PDB file of C-alpha atoms and ligand atoms in Angstrom:
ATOM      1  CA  UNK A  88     -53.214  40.789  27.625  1.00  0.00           C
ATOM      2  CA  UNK A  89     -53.496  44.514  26.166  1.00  0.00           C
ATOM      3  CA  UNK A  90     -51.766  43.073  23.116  1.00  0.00           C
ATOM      4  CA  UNK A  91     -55.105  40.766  22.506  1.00  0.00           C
ATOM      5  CA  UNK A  92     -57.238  44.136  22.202  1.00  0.00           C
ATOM      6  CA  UNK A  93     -60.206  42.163  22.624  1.00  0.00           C
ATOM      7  CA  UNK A  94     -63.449  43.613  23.441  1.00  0.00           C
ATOM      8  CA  UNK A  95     -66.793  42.312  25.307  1.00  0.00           C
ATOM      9  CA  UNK A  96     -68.430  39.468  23.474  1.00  0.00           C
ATOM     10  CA  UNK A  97     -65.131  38.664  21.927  1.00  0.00           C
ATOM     11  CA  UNK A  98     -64.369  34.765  21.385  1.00  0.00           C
ATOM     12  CA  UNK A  99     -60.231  33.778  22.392  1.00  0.00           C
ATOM     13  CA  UNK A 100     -58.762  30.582  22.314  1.00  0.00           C
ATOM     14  CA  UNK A 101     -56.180  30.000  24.879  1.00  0.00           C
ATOM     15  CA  UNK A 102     -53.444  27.612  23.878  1.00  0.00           C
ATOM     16  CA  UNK A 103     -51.718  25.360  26.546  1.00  0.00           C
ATOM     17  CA  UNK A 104     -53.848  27.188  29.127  1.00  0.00           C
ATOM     18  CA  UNK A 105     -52.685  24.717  31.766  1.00  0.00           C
ATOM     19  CA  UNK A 106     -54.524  25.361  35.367  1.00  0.00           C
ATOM     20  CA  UNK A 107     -55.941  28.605  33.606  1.00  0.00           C
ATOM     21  CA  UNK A 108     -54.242  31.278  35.571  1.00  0.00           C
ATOM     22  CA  UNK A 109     -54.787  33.483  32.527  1.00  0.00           C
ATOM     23  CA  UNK A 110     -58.849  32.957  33.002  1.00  0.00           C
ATOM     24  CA  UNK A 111     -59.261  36.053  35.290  1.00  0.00           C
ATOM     25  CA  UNK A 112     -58.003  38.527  32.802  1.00  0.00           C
ATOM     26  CA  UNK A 113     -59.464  36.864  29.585  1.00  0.00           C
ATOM     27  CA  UNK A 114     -62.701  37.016  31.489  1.00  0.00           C
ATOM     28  CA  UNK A 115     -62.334  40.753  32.476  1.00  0.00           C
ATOM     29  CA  UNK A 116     -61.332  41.445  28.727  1.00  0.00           C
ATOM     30  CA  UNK A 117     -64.715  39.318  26.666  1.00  0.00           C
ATOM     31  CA  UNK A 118     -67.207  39.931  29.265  1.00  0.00           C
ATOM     32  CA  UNK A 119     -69.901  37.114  30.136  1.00  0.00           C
ATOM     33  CA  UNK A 120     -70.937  37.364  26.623  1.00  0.00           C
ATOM     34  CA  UNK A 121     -67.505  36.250  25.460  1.00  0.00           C
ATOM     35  CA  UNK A 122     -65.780  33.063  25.060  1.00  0.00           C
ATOM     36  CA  UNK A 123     -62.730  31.787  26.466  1.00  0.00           C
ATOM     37  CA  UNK A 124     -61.263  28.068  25.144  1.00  0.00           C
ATOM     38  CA  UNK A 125     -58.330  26.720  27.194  1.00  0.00           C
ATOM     39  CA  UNK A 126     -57.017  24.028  24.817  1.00  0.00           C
ATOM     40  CA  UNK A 127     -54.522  21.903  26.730  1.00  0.00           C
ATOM     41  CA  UNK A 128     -52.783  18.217  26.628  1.00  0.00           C
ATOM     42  CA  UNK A 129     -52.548  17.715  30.295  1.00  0.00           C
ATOM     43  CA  UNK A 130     -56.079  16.137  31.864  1.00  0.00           C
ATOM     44  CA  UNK A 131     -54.523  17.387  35.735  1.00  0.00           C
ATOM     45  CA  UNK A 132     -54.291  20.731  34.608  1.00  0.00           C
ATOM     46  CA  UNK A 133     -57.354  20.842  32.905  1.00  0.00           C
ATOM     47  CA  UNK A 134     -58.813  19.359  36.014  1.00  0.00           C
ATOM     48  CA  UNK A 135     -57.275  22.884  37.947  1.00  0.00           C
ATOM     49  CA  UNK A 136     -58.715  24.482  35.421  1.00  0.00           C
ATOM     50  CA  UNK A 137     -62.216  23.365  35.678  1.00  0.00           C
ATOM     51  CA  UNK A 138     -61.874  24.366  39.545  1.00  0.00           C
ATOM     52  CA  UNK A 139     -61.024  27.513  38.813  1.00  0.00           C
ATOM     53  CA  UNK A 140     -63.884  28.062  36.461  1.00  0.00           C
ATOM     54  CA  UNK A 141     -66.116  26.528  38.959  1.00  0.00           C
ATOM     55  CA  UNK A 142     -65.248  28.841  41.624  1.00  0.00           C
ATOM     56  CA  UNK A 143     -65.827  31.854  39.980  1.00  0.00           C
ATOM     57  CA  UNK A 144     -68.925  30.512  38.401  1.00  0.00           C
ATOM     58  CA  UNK A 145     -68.065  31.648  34.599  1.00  0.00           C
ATOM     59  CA  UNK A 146     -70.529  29.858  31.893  1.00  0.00           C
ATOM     60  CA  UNK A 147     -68.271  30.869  29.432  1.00  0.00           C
ATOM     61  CA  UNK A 148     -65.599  29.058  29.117  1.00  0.00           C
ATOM     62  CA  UNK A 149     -64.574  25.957  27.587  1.00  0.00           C
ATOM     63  CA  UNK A 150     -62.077  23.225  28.370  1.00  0.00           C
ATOM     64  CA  UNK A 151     -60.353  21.358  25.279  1.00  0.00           C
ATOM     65  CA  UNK A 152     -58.383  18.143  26.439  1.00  0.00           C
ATOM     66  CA  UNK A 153     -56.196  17.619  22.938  1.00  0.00           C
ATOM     67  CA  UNK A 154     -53.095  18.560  21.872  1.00  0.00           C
ATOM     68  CA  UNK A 155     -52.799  21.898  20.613  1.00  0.00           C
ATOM     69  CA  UNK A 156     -51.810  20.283  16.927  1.00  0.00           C
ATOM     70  CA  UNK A 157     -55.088  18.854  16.010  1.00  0.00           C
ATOM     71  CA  UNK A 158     -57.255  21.387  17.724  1.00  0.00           C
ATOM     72  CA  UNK A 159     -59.860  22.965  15.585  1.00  0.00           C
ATOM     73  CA  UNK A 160     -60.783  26.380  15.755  1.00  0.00           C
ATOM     74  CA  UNK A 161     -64.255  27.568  15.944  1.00  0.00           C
ATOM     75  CA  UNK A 162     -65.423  29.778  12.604  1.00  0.00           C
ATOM     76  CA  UNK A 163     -65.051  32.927  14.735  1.00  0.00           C
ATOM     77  CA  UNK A 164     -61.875  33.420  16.912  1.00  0.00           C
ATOM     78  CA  UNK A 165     -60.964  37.073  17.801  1.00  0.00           C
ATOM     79  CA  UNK A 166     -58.002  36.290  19.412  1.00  0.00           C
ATOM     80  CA  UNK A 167     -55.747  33.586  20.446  1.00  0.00           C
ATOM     81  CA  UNK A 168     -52.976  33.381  23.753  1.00  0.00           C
ATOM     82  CA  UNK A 169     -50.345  31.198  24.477  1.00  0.00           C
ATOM     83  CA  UNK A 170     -48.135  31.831  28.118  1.00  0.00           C
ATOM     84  CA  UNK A 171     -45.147  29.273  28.263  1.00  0.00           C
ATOM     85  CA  UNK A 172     -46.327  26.434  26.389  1.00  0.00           C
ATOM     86  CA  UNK A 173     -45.568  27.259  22.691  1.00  0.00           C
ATOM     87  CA  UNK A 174     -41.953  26.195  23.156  1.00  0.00           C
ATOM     88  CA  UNK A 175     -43.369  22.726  24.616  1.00  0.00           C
ATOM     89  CA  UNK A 176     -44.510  21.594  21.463  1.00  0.00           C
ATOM     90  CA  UNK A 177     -42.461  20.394  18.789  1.00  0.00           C
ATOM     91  CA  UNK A 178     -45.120  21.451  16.125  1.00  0.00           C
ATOM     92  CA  UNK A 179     -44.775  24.657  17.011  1.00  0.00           C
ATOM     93  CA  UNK A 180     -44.959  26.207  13.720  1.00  0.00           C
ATOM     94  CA  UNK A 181     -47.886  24.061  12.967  1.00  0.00           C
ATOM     95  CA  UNK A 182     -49.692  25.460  15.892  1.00  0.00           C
ATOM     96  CA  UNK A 183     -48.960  29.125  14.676  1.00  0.00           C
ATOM     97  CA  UNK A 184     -50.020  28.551  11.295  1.00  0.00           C
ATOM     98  CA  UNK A 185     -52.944  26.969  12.354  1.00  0.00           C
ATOM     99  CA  UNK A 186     -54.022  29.897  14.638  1.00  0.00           C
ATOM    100  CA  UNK A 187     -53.157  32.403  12.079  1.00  0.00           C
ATOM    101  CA  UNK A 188     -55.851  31.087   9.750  1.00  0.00           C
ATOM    102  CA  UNK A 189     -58.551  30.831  12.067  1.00  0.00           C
ATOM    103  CA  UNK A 190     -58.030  34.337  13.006  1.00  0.00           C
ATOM    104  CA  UNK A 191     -60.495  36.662  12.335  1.00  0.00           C
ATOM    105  CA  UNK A 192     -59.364  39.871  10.061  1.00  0.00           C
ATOM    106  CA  UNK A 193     -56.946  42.309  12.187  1.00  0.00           C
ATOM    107  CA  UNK A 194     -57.048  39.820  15.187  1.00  0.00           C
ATOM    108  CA  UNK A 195     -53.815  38.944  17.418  1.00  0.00           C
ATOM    109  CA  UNK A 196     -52.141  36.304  18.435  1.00  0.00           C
ATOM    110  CA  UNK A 197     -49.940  36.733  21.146  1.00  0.00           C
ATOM    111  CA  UNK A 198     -47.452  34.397  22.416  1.00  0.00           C
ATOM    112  CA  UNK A 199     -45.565  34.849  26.262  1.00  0.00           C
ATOM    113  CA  UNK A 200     -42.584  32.445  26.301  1.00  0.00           C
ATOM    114  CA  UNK A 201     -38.628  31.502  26.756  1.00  0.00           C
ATOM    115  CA  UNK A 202     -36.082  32.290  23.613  1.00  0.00           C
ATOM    116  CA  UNK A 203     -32.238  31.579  23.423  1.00  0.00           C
ATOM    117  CA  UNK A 204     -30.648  34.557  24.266  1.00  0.00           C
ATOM    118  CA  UNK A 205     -29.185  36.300  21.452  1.00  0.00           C
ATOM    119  CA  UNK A 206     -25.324  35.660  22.003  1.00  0.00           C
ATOM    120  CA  UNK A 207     -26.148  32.447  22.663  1.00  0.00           C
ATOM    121  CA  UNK A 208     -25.348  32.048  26.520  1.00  0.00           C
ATOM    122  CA  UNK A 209     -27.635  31.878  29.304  1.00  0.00           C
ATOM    123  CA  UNK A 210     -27.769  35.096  31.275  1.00  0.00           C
TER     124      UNK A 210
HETATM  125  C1  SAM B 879     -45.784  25.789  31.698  1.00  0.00           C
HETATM  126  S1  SAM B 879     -47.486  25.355  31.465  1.00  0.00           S
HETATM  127  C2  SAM B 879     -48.177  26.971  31.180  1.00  0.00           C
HETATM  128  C3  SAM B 879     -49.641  27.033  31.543  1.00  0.00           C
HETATM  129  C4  SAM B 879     -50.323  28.404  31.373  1.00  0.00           C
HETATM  130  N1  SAM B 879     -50.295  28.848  30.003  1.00  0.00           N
HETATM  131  C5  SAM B 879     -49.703  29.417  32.279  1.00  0.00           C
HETATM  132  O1  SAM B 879     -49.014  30.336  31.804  1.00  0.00           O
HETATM  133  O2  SAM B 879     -49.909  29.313  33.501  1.00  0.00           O
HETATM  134  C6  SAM B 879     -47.463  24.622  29.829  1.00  0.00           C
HETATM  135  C7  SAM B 879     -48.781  23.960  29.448  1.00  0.00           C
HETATM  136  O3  SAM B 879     -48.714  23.574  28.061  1.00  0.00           O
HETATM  137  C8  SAM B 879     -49.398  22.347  27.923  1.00  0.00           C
HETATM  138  N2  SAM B 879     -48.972  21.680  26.689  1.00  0.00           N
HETATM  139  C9  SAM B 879     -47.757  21.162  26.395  1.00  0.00           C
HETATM  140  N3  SAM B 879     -47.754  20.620  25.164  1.00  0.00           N
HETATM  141  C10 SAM B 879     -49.003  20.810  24.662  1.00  0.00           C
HETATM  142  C11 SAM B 879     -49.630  20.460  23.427  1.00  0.00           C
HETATM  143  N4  SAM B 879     -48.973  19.815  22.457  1.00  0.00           N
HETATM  144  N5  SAM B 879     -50.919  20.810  23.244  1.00  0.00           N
HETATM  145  C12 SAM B 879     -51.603  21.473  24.230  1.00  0.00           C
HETATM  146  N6  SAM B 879     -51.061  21.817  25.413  1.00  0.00           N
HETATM  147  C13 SAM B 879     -49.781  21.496  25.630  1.00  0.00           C
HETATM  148  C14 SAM B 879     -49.023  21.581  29.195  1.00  0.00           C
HETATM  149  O4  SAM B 879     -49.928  20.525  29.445  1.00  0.00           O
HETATM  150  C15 SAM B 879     -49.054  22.682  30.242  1.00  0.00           C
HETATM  151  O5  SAM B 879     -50.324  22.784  30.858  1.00  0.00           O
END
């Protein structure tokens, strides 16, 4: 989340944000004049999601049912998160360019996820 370096009013897309256990801590980091975008595939974890948002009563955030490939950003995006899900889709690198663009200037994108280890052989 540090590695974001967002700031209050900051907008941050949030890709495969599944029941949006990340939501807290975006919200915390852009402030209630901020945006947060969960894009996600799934409509059940979207409907978490919405729950969540709900419950704490944020205004700010939106919920994008679509698969991450054919999202489109928004003109401004000052950061952009993905936690476990980039590895999910095949399109990966279509995904990354994608977000890289619609990046604003000095912006981060930070990805969470598995990798093969690096001889090869699980643990
Ligand atoms: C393991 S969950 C991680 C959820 C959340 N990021 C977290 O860390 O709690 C992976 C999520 O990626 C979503 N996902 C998988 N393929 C996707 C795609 N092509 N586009 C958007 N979301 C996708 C799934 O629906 C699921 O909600």
């Amino acid at each position: 989340m540090q590695a974001l370096q967002l700031s209050p009013g900051d907008t941050v897309v949030e890709i495969g944000c599944g029941t949006g256990l990340n939501f807290s801590l975006l919200h915390e980091a852009v402030g209630d004049r901020g945006k947060i975008i969960g894009v996600d595939l799934t409509p059940e974890m979207l409907q978490q999601a919405a729950r969540r948002v709900e419950q704490h009563q944020w205004s700010n955030v939106e919920l994008v049912p679509m698969d991450a490939t054919r999202y489109e950003y928004p003109s401004r995006v000052d950061g952009v998160l993905s936690t476990f899900a980039i590895t999910l889709i095949p399109e990966y690198d279509q995904v990354i360019r994608q977000s890289a663009q619609a990046l604003s200037e000095n912006k981060h994108f930070v990805i969470l996820d598995l990798k093969f280890p690096e001889n090869g052989r699980p643990g």
